[in-house]
């Protein structure tokens, strides 16, 4: 029997027969693209100009909110086959942050935090900006430590690796590009979808599988394999999307 710590003294203990074959962990891992900060620099290079502005980044953050909610709803349900865990995990930091940002954008409260507006609002905005700048490298350190901890203890399963690459880097990329081409959506959302189609697997499912009794080693192998392959596949899918969708 193996134990998995989930913090605050809580531990999930599952026997080998309770963990299954890893199909649920694979489905959640291969089915979700990297929807966080990784897409920001790519979108910035491709679509953010002086003429167009950075509105596409706001669309990306709203899109990420939808993916985050779907992951914590359907991802948790897939892993646990139960809805009992949703309520306490649905409202987390990224979700609350994007919701507050949308509220401030539509209400005009964001003007209170302009650097030239007032001293308190400008100071709060600068502090949040510094935290945001720190978030990406800090996340990379945490992700790298988690990957190293799991990879060094588990051997690669080539069925998982091959399946993850085929699902994430080929099949889902094609599906997302088809959605960007055919759906009646705003131009900025098409741009977001083109970049999202090229992204490797997200890291969040590694956390979910550890929290909800899945197989983290399956999620790690999917993330590592799709990230390595994306070094070649990402520019190809982006180039295809730019030529076909637009």
mmCIF file of C-alpha atoms in Angstrom:
data_model
loop_
_atom_site.group_PDB
_atom_site.id
_atom_site.type_symbol
_atom_site.label_atom_id
_atom_site.label_comp_id
_atom_site.label_asym_id
_atom_site.label_seq_id
_atom_site.Cartn_x
_atom_site.Cartn_y
_atom_site.Cartn_z
ATOM 1 C CA UNK A 1 0.000 0.000 0.000
ATOM 2 C CA UNK A 2 1.337 3.456 -0.934
ATOM 3 C CA UNK A 3 0.667 6.791 0.746
ATOM 4 C CA UNK A 4 0.363 10.226 -0.850
ATOM 5 C CA UNK A 5 0.571 13.349 1.264
ATOM 6 C CA UNK A 6 -1.849 16.115 0.279
ATOM 7 C CA UNK A 7 -0.814 18.648 2.901
ATOM 8 C CA UNK A 8 -2.149 19.772 6.280
ATOM 9 C CA UNK A 9 -1.606 16.286 7.681
ATOM 10 C CA UNK A 10 -3.935 14.662 5.175
ATOM 11 C CA UNK A 11 -2.755 11.508 3.465
ATOM 12 C CA UNK A 12 -4.395 9.407 0.781
ATOM 13 C CA UNK A 13 -3.622 5.696 1.128
ATOM 14 C CA UNK A 14 -4.460 3.492 -1.778
ATOM 15 C CA UNK A 15 -3.606 -0.088 -2.452
ATOM 16 C CA UNK A 16 -2.340 -1.095 -5.840
ATOM 17 C CA UNK A 17 -5.726 -2.417 -6.812
ATOM 18 C CA UNK A 18 -7.319 0.966 -5.907
ATOM 19 C CA UNK A 19 -5.144 2.974 -8.261
ATOM 20 C CA UNK A 20 -6.220 1.325 -11.484
ATOM 21 C CA UNK A 21 -4.236 1.131 -14.693
ATOM 22 C CA UNK A 22 -3.633 4.882 -15.009
ATOM 23 C CA UNK A 23 -6.192 5.428 -17.775
ATOM 24 C CA UNK A 24 -7.941 8.193 -15.825
ATOM 25 C CA UNK A 25 -4.642 9.940 -15.118
ATOM 26 C CA UNK A 26 -3.670 9.645 -18.778
ATOM 27 C CA UNK A 27 -7.014 11.055 -19.958
ATOM 28 C CA UNK A 28 -6.738 14.131 -17.744
ATOM 29 C CA UNK A 29 -3.040 14.694 -18.536
ATOM 30 C CA UNK A 30 -3.166 14.273 -22.305
ATOM 31 C CA UNK A 31 -6.484 16.092 -22.641
ATOM 32 C CA UNK A 32 -5.382 19.462 -21.237
ATOM 33 C CA UNK A 33 -2.898 21.767 -22.947
ATOM 34 C CA UNK A 34 -0.551 24.146 -21.137
ATOM 35 C CA UNK A 35 -3.000 27.003 -20.652
ATOM 36 C CA UNK A 36 -1.022 29.183 -18.243
ATOM 37 C CA UNK A 37 1.891 31.544 -18.676
ATOM 38 C CA UNK A 38 3.677 29.542 -21.373
ATOM 39 C CA UNK A 39 1.415 30.955 -24.091
ATOM 40 C CA UNK A 40 1.935 34.602 -23.074
ATOM 41 C CA UNK A 41 5.352 35.163 -24.737
ATOM 42 C CA UNK A 42 4.256 33.333 -27.891
ATOM 43 C CA UNK A 43 1.120 35.471 -28.202
ATOM 44 C CA UNK A 44 3.169 38.561 -27.437
ATOM 45 C CA UNK A 45 5.569 37.885 -30.292
ATOM 46 C CA UNK A 46 2.910 36.926 -32.823
ATOM 47 C CA UNK A 47 -0.065 39.171 -32.137
ATOM 48 C CA UNK A 48 0.746 42.035 -29.740
ATOM 49 C CA UNK A 49 1.653 45.178 -31.667
ATOM 50 C CA UNK A 50 1.360 48.920 -31.130
ATOM 51 C CA UNK A 51 -1.655 48.987 -33.428
ATOM 52 C CA UNK A 52 -3.540 46.009 -31.999
ATOM 53 C CA UNK A 53 -2.542 46.448 -28.349
ATOM 54 C CA UNK A 54 -2.424 43.615 -25.841
ATOM 55 C CA UNK A 55 -6.147 42.787 -25.757
ATOM 56 C CA UNK A 56 -5.388 39.249 -26.886
ATOM 57 C CA UNK A 57 -3.652 38.623 -23.545
ATOM 58 C CA UNK A 58 -6.852 39.501 -21.699
ATOM 59 C CA UNK A 59 -8.707 36.994 -23.875
ATOM 60 C CA UNK A 60 -6.043 34.406 -23.016
ATOM 61 C CA UNK A 61 -6.570 34.929 -19.273
ATOM 62 C CA UNK A 62 -10.337 34.563 -19.627
ATOM 63 C CA UNK A 63 -9.797 31.444 -21.750
ATOM 64 C CA UNK A 64 -7.468 30.109 -19.051
ATOM 65 C CA UNK A 65 -10.201 30.662 -16.479
ATOM 66 C CA UNK A 66 -12.528 28.411 -18.489
ATOM 67 C CA UNK A 67 -9.870 25.722 -18.786
ATOM 68 C CA UNK A 68 -9.091 25.999 -15.059
ATOM 69 C CA UNK A 69 -12.744 25.569 -14.124
ATOM 70 C CA UNK A 70 -13.170 22.653 -16.520
ATOM 71 C CA UNK A 71 -10.054 20.966 -15.151
ATOM 72 C CA UNK A 72 -11.163 21.278 -11.532
ATOM 73 C CA UNK A 73 -14.656 20.087 -12.416
ATOM 74 C CA UNK A 74 -14.322 17.410 -15.076
ATOM 75 C CA UNK A 75 -10.707 16.513 -14.252
ATOM 76 C CA UNK A 76 -11.546 15.827 -10.605
ATOM 77 C CA UNK A 77 -14.687 13.929 -11.584
ATOM 78 C CA UNK A 78 -12.702 11.757 -14.009
ATOM 79 C CA UNK A 79 -10.060 10.964 -11.398
ATOM 80 C CA UNK A 80 -12.430 10.310 -8.505
ATOM 81 C CA UNK A 81 -15.674 9.307 -10.256
ATOM 82 C CA UNK A 82 -17.365 11.578 -7.704
ATOM 83 C CA UNK A 83 -18.612 15.168 -7.367
ATOM 84 C CA UNK A 84 -17.961 15.328 -3.613
ATOM 85 C CA UNK A 85 -14.558 17.076 -3.886
ATOM 86 C CA UNK A 86 -15.598 19.930 -6.173
ATOM 87 C CA UNK A 87 -16.923 22.546 -3.800
ATOM 88 C CA UNK A 88 -13.786 23.118 -1.739
ATOM 89 C CA UNK A 89 -11.379 23.072 -4.715
ATOM 90 C CA UNK A 90 -13.312 25.013 -7.354
ATOM 91 C CA UNK A 91 -12.472 28.486 -6.034
ATOM 92 C CA UNK A 92 -8.696 28.787 -6.079
ATOM 93 C CA UNK A 93 -6.204 31.619 -6.592
ATOM 94 C CA UNK A 94 -6.181 31.815 -10.422
ATOM 95 C CA UNK A 95 -9.970 31.622 -10.645
ATOM 96 C CA UNK A 96 -10.490 34.355 -8.057
ATOM 97 C CA UNK A 97 -7.789 36.511 -9.670
ATOM 98 C CA UNK A 98 -9.316 36.371 -13.158
ATOM 99 C CA UNK A 99 -12.832 36.976 -11.807
ATOM 100 C CA UNK A 100 -11.631 40.060 -9.917
ATOM 101 C CA UNK A 101 -9.832 41.263 -13.037
ATOM 102 C CA UNK A 102 -12.995 40.925 -15.122
ATOM 103 C CA UNK A 103 -15.027 42.749 -12.480
ATOM 104 C CA UNK A 104 -12.538 45.623 -12.388
ATOM 105 C CA UNK A 105 -12.382 45.781 -16.179
ATOM 106 C CA UNK A 106 -16.152 46.036 -16.678
ATOM 107 C CA UNK A 107 -16.777 48.348 -13.695
ATOM 108 C CA UNK A 108 -13.944 50.773 -14.383
ATOM 109 C CA UNK A 109 -12.290 50.151 -11.010
ATOM 110 C CA UNK A 110 -9.010 49.465 -12.796
ATOM 111 C CA UNK A 111 -8.561 53.245 -13.271
ATOM 112 C CA UNK A 112 -8.114 53.562 -9.502
ATOM 113 C CA UNK A 113 -4.943 51.479 -9.796
ATOM 114 C CA UNK A 114 -3.351 53.493 -12.608
ATOM 115 C CA UNK A 115 0.199 54.643 -11.726
ATOM 116 C CA UNK A 116 -0.797 58.271 -12.323
ATOM 117 C CA UNK A 117 -4.138 57.900 -10.539
ATOM 118 C CA UNK A 118 -3.331 57.947 -6.849
ATOM 119 C CA UNK A 119 -0.502 56.918 -4.589
ATOM 120 C CA UNK A 120 -2.220 53.970 -2.868
ATOM 121 C CA UNK A 121 -3.669 52.476 -6.071
ATOM 122 C CA UNK A 122 -0.361 52.866 -7.896
ATOM 123 C CA UNK A 123 1.548 51.204 -5.046
ATOM 124 C CA UNK A 124 -0.877 48.258 -4.973
ATOM 125 C CA UNK A 125 -0.589 47.835 -8.742
ATOM 126 C CA UNK A 126 3.206 47.917 -8.598
ATOM 127 C CA UNK A 127 3.233 45.320 -5.799
ATOM 128 C CA UNK A 128 0.914 43.027 -7.772
ATOM 129 C CA UNK A 129 3.102 43.529 -10.849
ATOM 130 C CA UNK A 130 6.192 42.449 -8.917
ATOM 131 C CA UNK A 131 4.380 39.366 -7.649
ATOM 132 C CA UNK A 132 3.309 38.530 -11.189
ATOM 133 C CA UNK A 133 6.888 38.844 -12.456
ATOM 134 C CA UNK A 134 8.027 36.459 -9.704
ATOM 135 C CA UNK A 135 5.232 33.950 -10.331
ATOM 136 C CA UNK A 136 6.572 32.475 -13.587
ATOM 137 C CA UNK A 137 10.150 31.643 -12.489
ATOM 138 C CA UNK A 138 8.859 30.417 -9.119
ATOM 139 C CA UNK A 139 6.388 28.133 -10.880
ATOM 140 C CA UNK A 140 9.179 26.809 -13.112
ATOM 141 C CA UNK A 141 11.284 25.925 -10.050
ATOM 142 C CA UNK A 142 8.357 24.136 -8.404
ATOM 143 C CA UNK A 143 7.441 22.280 -11.582
ATOM 144 C CA UNK A 144 11.049 21.278 -12.170
ATOM 145 C CA UNK A 145 11.438 19.991 -8.603
ATOM 146 C CA UNK A 146 8.225 17.972 -8.884
ATOM 147 C CA UNK A 147 9.209 16.491 -12.233
ATOM 148 C CA UNK A 148 12.688 15.575 -11.004
ATOM 149 C CA UNK A 149 11.310 13.941 -7.873
ATOM 150 C CA UNK A 150 8.954 11.718 -9.853
ATOM 151 C CA UNK A 151 11.086 11.028 -12.942
ATOM 152 C CA UNK A 152 14.074 9.751 -10.958
ATOM 153 C CA UNK A 153 11.863 7.160 -9.210
ATOM 154 C CA UNK A 154 9.883 5.911 -12.204
ATOM 155 C CA UNK A 155 10.972 4.368 -15.503
ATOM 156 C CA UNK A 156 9.440 5.642 -18.728
ATOM 157 C CA UNK A 157 6.523 3.660 -20.119
ATOM 158 C CA UNK A 158 6.726 3.972 -23.894
ATOM 159 C CA UNK A 159 3.030 3.243 -24.296
ATOM 160 C CA UNK A 160 2.252 6.277 -22.140
ATOM 161 C CA UNK A 161 4.876 8.405 -23.880
ATOM 162 C CA UNK A 162 3.756 7.485 -27.399
ATOM 163 C CA UNK A 163 0.073 7.783 -26.565
ATOM 164 C CA UNK A 164 0.568 11.146 -24.880
ATOM 165 C CA UNK A 165 2.400 12.575 -27.876
ATOM 166 C CA UNK A 166 -0.191 11.283 -30.339
ATOM 167 C CA UNK A 167 -3.126 12.597 -28.321
ATOM 168 C CA UNK A 168 -1.677 15.929 -27.180
ATOM 169 C CA UNK A 169 0.732 16.943 -29.955
ATOM 170 C CA UNK A 170 -1.230 15.565 -32.903
ATOM 171 C CA UNK A 171 -4.918 14.815 -32.352
ATOM 172 C CA UNK A 172 -5.854 17.601 -29.913
ATOM 173 C CA UNK A 173 -3.781 20.140 -31.830
ATOM 174 C CA UNK A 174 -5.735 19.352 -34.982
ATOM 175 C CA UNK A 175 -9.063 19.522 -33.111
ATOM 176 C CA UNK A 176 -8.275 22.943 -31.613
ATOM 177 C CA UNK A 177 -7.161 24.349 -34.972
ATOM 178 C CA UNK A 178 -10.372 23.101 -36.571
ATOM 179 C CA UNK A 179 -12.325 24.853 -33.805
ATOM 180 C CA UNK A 180 -10.384 28.076 -34.403
ATOM 181 C CA UNK A 181 -11.126 27.859 -38.128
ATOM 182 C CA UNK A 182 -14.822 26.965 -37.994
ATOM 183 C CA UNK A 183 -16.298 28.522 -34.823
ATOM 184 C CA UNK A 184 -17.865 32.014 -35.057
ATOM 185 C CA UNK A 185 -15.614 33.635 -32.438
ATOM 186 C CA UNK A 186 -13.707 36.902 -32.096
ATOM 187 C CA UNK A 187 -10.388 37.335 -33.869
ATOM 188 C CA UNK A 188 -8.487 37.498 -30.570
ATOM 189 C CA UNK A 189 -9.915 34.141 -29.497
ATOM 190 C CA UNK A 190 -8.838 32.614 -32.812
ATOM 191 C CA UNK A 191 -5.324 33.859 -32.108
ATOM 192 C CA UNK A 192 -5.416 32.321 -28.629
ATOM 193 C CA UNK A 193 -6.657 28.996 -30.009
ATOM 194 C CA UNK A 194 -3.908 28.853 -32.638
ATOM 195 C CA UNK A 195 -1.260 29.181 -29.927
ATOM 196 C CA UNK A 196 -3.088 26.835 -27.557
ATOM 197 C CA UNK A 197 -3.218 24.173 -30.264
ATOM 198 C CA UNK A 198 0.571 24.042 -30.260
ATOM 199 C CA UNK A 199 1.015 23.820 -26.483
ATOM 200 C CA UNK A 200 2.253 20.624 -24.769
ATOM 201 C CA UNK A 201 0.404 19.002 -21.857
ATOM 202 C CA UNK A 202 -0.369 21.098 -18.781
ATOM 203 C CA UNK A 203 1.439 20.591 -15.477
ATOM 204 C CA UNK A 204 -1.647 21.008 -13.266
ATOM 205 C CA UNK A 205 -2.817 17.381 -13.811
ATOM 206 C CA UNK A 206 0.330 16.235 -11.987
ATOM 207 C CA UNK A 207 -0.975 18.020 -8.904
ATOM 208 C CA UNK A 208 -4.492 16.679 -9.419
ATOM 209 C CA UNK A 209 -3.326 13.088 -9.719
ATOM 210 C CA UNK A 210 -1.364 13.417 -6.479
ATOM 211 C CA UNK A 211 -4.289 14.988 -4.654
ATOM 212 C CA UNK A 212 -7.025 12.663 -5.845
ATOM 213 C CA UNK A 213 -5.405 9.238 -5.868
ATOM 214 C CA UNK A 214 -4.349 9.019 -9.501
ATOM 215 C CA UNK A 215 -0.971 8.002 -10.878
ATOM 216 C CA UNK A 216 1.349 11.054 -10.913
ATOM 217 C CA UNK A 217 4.035 9.155 -12.817
ATOM 218 C CA UNK A 218 1.663 8.843 -15.780
ATOM 219 C CA UNK A 219 1.008 12.594 -15.774
ATOM 220 C CA UNK A 220 4.741 13.332 -15.477
ATOM 221 C CA UNK A 221 5.609 11.125 -18.446
ATOM 222 C CA UNK A 222 2.922 12.793 -20.571
ATOM 223 C CA UNK A 223 4.161 16.260 -19.618
ATOM 224 C CA UNK A 224 7.829 15.468 -20.244
ATOM 225 C CA UNK A 225 7.222 13.675 -23.561
ATOM 226 C CA UNK A 226 4.850 16.285 -25.009
ATOM 227 C CA UNK A 227 7.093 19.161 -23.868
ATOM 228 C CA UNK A 228 10.144 17.670 -25.575
ATOM 229 C CA UNK A 229 8.245 16.943 -28.791
ATOM 230 C CA UNK A 230 6.689 20.438 -28.730
ATOM 231 C CA UNK A 231 10.130 21.931 -29.379
ATOM 232 C CA UNK A 232 9.628 20.663 -32.930
ATOM 233 C CA UNK A 233 5.846 20.452 -33.211
ATOM 234 C CA UNK A 234 5.019 23.872 -31.731
ATOM 235 C CA UNK A 235 6.482 26.034 -34.542
ATOM 236 C CA UNK A 236 4.963 23.678 -37.130
ATOM 237 C CA UNK A 237 1.441 23.907 -35.642
ATOM 238 C CA UNK A 238 1.695 27.676 -35.164
ATOM 239 C CA UNK A 239 2.847 28.139 -38.750
ATOM 240 C CA UNK A 240 0.041 25.900 -40.005
ATOM 241 C CA UNK A 241 -2.502 27.738 -37.894
ATOM 242 C CA UNK A 242 -1.332 31.160 -39.030
ATOM 243 C CA UNK A 243 -1.577 30.124 -42.670
ATOM 244 C CA UNK A 244 -4.854 28.174 -42.455
ATOM 245 C CA UNK A 245 -6.972 29.884 -39.800
ATOM 246 C CA UNK A 246 -6.142 33.456 -40.851
#
